[in-house]
GROMACS .gro file of C-alpha atoms in nm:
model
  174
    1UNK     CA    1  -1.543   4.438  -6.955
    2UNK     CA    2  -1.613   4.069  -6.953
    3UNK     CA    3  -1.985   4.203  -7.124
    4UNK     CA    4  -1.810   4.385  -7.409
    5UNK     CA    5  -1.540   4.041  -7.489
    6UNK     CA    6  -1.927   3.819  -7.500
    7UNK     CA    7  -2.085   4.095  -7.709
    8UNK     CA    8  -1.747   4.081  -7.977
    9UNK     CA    9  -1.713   3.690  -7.973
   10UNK     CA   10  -2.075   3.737  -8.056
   11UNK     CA   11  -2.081   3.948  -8.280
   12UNK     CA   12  -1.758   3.753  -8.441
   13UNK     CA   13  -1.917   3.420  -8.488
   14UNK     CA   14  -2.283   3.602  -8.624
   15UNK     CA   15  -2.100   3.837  -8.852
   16UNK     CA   16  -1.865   3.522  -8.976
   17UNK     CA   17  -2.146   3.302  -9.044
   18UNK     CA   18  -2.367   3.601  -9.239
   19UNK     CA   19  -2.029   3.719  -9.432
   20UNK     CA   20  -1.990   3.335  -9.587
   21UNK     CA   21  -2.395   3.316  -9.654
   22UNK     CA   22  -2.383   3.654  -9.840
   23UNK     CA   23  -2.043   3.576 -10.018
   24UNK     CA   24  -2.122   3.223 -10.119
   25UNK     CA   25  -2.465   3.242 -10.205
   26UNK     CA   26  -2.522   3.658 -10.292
   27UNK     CA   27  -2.254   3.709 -10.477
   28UNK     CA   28  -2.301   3.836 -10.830
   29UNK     CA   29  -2.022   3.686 -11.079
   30UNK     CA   30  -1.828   3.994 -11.259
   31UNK     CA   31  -1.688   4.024 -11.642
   32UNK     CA   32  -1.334   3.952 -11.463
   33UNK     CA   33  -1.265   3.582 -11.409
   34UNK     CA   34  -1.231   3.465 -11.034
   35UNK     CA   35  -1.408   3.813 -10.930
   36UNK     CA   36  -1.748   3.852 -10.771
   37UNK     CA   37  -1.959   4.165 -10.705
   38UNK     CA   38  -1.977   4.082 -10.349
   39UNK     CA   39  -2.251   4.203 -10.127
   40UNK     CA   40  -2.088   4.069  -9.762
   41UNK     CA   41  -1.811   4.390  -9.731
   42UNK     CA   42  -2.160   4.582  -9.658
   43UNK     CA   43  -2.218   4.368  -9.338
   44UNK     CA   44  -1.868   4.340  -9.233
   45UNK     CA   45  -1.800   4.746  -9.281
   46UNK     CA   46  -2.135   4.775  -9.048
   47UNK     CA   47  -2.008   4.568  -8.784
   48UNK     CA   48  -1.656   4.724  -8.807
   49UNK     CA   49  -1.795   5.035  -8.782
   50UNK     CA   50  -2.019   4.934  -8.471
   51UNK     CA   51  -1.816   4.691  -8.301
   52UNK     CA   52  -1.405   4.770  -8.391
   53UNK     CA   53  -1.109   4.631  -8.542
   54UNK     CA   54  -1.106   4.311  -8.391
   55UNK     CA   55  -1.459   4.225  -8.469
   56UNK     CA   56  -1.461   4.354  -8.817
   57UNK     CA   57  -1.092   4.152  -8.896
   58UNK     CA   58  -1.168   3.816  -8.741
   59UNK     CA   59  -1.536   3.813  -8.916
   60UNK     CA   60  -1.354   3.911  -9.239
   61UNK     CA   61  -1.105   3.618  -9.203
   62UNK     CA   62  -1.316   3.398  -9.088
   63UNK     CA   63  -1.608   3.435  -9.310
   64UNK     CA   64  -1.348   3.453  -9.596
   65UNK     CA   65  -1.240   3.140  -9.532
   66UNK     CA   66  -1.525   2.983  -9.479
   67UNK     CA   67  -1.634   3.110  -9.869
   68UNK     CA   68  -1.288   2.966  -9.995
   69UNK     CA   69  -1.313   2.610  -9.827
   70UNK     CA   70  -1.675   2.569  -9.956
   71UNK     CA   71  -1.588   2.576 -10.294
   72UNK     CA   72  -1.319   2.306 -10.286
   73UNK     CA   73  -1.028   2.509 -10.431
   74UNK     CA   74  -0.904   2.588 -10.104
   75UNK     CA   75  -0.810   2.844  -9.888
   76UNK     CA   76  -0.718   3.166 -10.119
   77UNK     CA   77  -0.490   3.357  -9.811
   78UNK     CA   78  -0.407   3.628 -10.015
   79UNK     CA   79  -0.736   3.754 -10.061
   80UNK     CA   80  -0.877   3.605  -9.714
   81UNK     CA   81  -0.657   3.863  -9.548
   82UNK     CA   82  -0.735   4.165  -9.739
   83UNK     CA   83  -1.077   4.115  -9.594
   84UNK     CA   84  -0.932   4.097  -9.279
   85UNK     CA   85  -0.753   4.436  -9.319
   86UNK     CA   86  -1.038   4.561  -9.452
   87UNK     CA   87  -1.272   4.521  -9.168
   88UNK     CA   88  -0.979   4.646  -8.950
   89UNK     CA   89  -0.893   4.905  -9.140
   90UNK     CA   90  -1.323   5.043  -9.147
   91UNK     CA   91  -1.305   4.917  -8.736
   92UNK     CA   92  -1.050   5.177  -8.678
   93UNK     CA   93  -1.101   5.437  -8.907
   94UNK     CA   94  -1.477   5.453  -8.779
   95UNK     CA   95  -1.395   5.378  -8.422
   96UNK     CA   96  -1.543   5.700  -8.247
   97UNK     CA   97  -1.765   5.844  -8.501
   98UNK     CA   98  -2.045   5.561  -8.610
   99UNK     CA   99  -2.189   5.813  -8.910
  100UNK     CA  100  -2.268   5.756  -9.231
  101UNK     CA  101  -1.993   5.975  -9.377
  102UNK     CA  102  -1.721   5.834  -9.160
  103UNK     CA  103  -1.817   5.489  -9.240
  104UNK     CA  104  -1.844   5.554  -9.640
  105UNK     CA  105  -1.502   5.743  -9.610
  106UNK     CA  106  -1.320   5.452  -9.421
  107UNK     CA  107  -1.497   5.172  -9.650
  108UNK     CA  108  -1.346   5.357  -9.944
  109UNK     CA  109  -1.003   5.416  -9.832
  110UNK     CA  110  -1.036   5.026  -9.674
  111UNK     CA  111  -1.137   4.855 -10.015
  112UNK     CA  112  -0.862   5.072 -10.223
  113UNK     CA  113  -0.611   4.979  -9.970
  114UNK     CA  114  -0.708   4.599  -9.930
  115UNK     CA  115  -0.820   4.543 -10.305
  116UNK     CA  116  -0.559   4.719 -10.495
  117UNK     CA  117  -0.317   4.668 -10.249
  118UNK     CA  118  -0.338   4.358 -10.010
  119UNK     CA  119  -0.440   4.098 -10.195
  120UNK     CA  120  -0.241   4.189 -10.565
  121UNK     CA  121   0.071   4.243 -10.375
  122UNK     CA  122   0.021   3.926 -10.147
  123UNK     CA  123  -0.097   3.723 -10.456
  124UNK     CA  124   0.173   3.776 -10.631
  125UNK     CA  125   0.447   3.726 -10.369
  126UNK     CA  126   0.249   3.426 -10.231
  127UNK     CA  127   0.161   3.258 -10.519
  128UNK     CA  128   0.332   3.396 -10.854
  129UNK     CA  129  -0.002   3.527 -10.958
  130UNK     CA  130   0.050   3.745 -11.341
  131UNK     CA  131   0.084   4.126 -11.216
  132UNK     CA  132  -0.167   4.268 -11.524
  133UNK     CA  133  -0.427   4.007 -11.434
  134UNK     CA  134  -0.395   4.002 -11.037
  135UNK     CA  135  -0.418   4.449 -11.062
  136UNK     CA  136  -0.726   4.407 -11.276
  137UNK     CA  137  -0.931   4.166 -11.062
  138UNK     CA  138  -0.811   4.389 -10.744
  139UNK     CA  139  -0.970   4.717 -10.961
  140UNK     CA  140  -1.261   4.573 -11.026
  141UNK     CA  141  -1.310   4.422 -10.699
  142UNK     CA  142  -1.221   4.732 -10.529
  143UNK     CA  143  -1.473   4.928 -10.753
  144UNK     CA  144  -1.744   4.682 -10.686
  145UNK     CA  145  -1.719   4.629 -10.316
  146UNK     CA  146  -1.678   5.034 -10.294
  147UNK     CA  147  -2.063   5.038 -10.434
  148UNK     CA  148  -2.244   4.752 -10.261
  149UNK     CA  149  -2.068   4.879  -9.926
  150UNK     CA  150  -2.194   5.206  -9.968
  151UNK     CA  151  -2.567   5.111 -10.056
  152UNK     CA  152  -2.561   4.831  -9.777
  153UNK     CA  153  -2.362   4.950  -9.507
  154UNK     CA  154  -2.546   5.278  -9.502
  155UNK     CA  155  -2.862   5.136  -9.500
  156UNK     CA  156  -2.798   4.898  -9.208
  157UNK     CA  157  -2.597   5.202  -9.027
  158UNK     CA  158  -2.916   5.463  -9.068
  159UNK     CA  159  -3.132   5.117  -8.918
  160UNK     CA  160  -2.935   5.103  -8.661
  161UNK     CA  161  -2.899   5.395  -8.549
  162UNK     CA  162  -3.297   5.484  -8.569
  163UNK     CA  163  -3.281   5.251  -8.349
  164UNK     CA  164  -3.067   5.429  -8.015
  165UNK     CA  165  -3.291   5.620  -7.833
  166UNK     CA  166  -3.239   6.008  -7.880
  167UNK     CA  167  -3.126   6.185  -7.556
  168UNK     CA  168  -3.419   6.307  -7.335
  169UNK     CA  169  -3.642   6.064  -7.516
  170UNK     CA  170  -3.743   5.902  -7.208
  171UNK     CA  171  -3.892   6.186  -6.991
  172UNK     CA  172  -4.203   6.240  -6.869
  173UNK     CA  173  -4.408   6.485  -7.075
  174UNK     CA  174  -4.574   6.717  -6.858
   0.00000   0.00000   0.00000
């Protein structure tokens, strides 16, 4: 038990710290103002996917947050909780099966529900955001995210699990 709490506080802090690199310093600007083509939701679906909820919701936040303050305009909540629900929602969606189809299915459902969900509806009751504009940068973001997840979080899931030795693979030949 007290392995598995070190291995998610690990895996919190690691996947935090590589979610703000890739989201402040990969990030591609898009045609929509104040929305990126972000390449970070690839990582964070991978480590929801291998590690849970918890792990894939606190590295969202955090990391998140961490992107926000670094730019000076301060801490965006609205959208630094959608990535929080989104690596919960991919943690528990992809909680027993760790395949590539589970984790592609859950990122998708994740990013629609976070993106054109989450942070519209939370932008606009938190802070009076324009519903046309808020809906539009949500889209896109949602679209975005859906396709650099995919590439990225599959590739890192088919590393990692090349990776797991195959049952049996450890016998003596004869």
């Amino acid at each position: 038990m007290k392995k598995n709490v070190v291995k998610s506080i690990v895996a919190i802090g690691i996947g935090a710290a590589l979610f703000f690199v890739l989201g402040r310093f990969v990030a591609i600007p898009s045609p929509v103002p104040n929305t990126n083509i972000s390449t970070q939701y690839g990582l964070l679906a991978f480590l929801a996917c291998v590690y849970g909820p918890v792990v894939g919701a606190l590295a969202g936040l955090i990391g998140h947050a961490l992107i926000d303050f670094s730019y000076g305009w301060g801490i965006w909540w609205s959208w630094v909780i959608a990535s929080a629900v989104f690596g919960l929602l991919v943690g528990l969606f992809s909680l027993k099966k760790k395949t590539v189809a589970s984790l592609n299915i859950s990122q998708v459902i994740a990013h629609a529900i976070a993106w054109i969900g989450v942070a519209p509806v939370l932008d606009i009751v938190m802070y009076a955001e324009p519903v046309d504009k808020i809906f539009l940068q949500g889209a896109v973001a949602a679209v975005a995210n859906i396709v650099t997840t995919a590439i990225i979080a599959t590739l890192l899931l088919l590393a990692y699990n090349a990776t797991k030795p195959k049952a049996g693979s450890l016998k003596k030949e004869k």
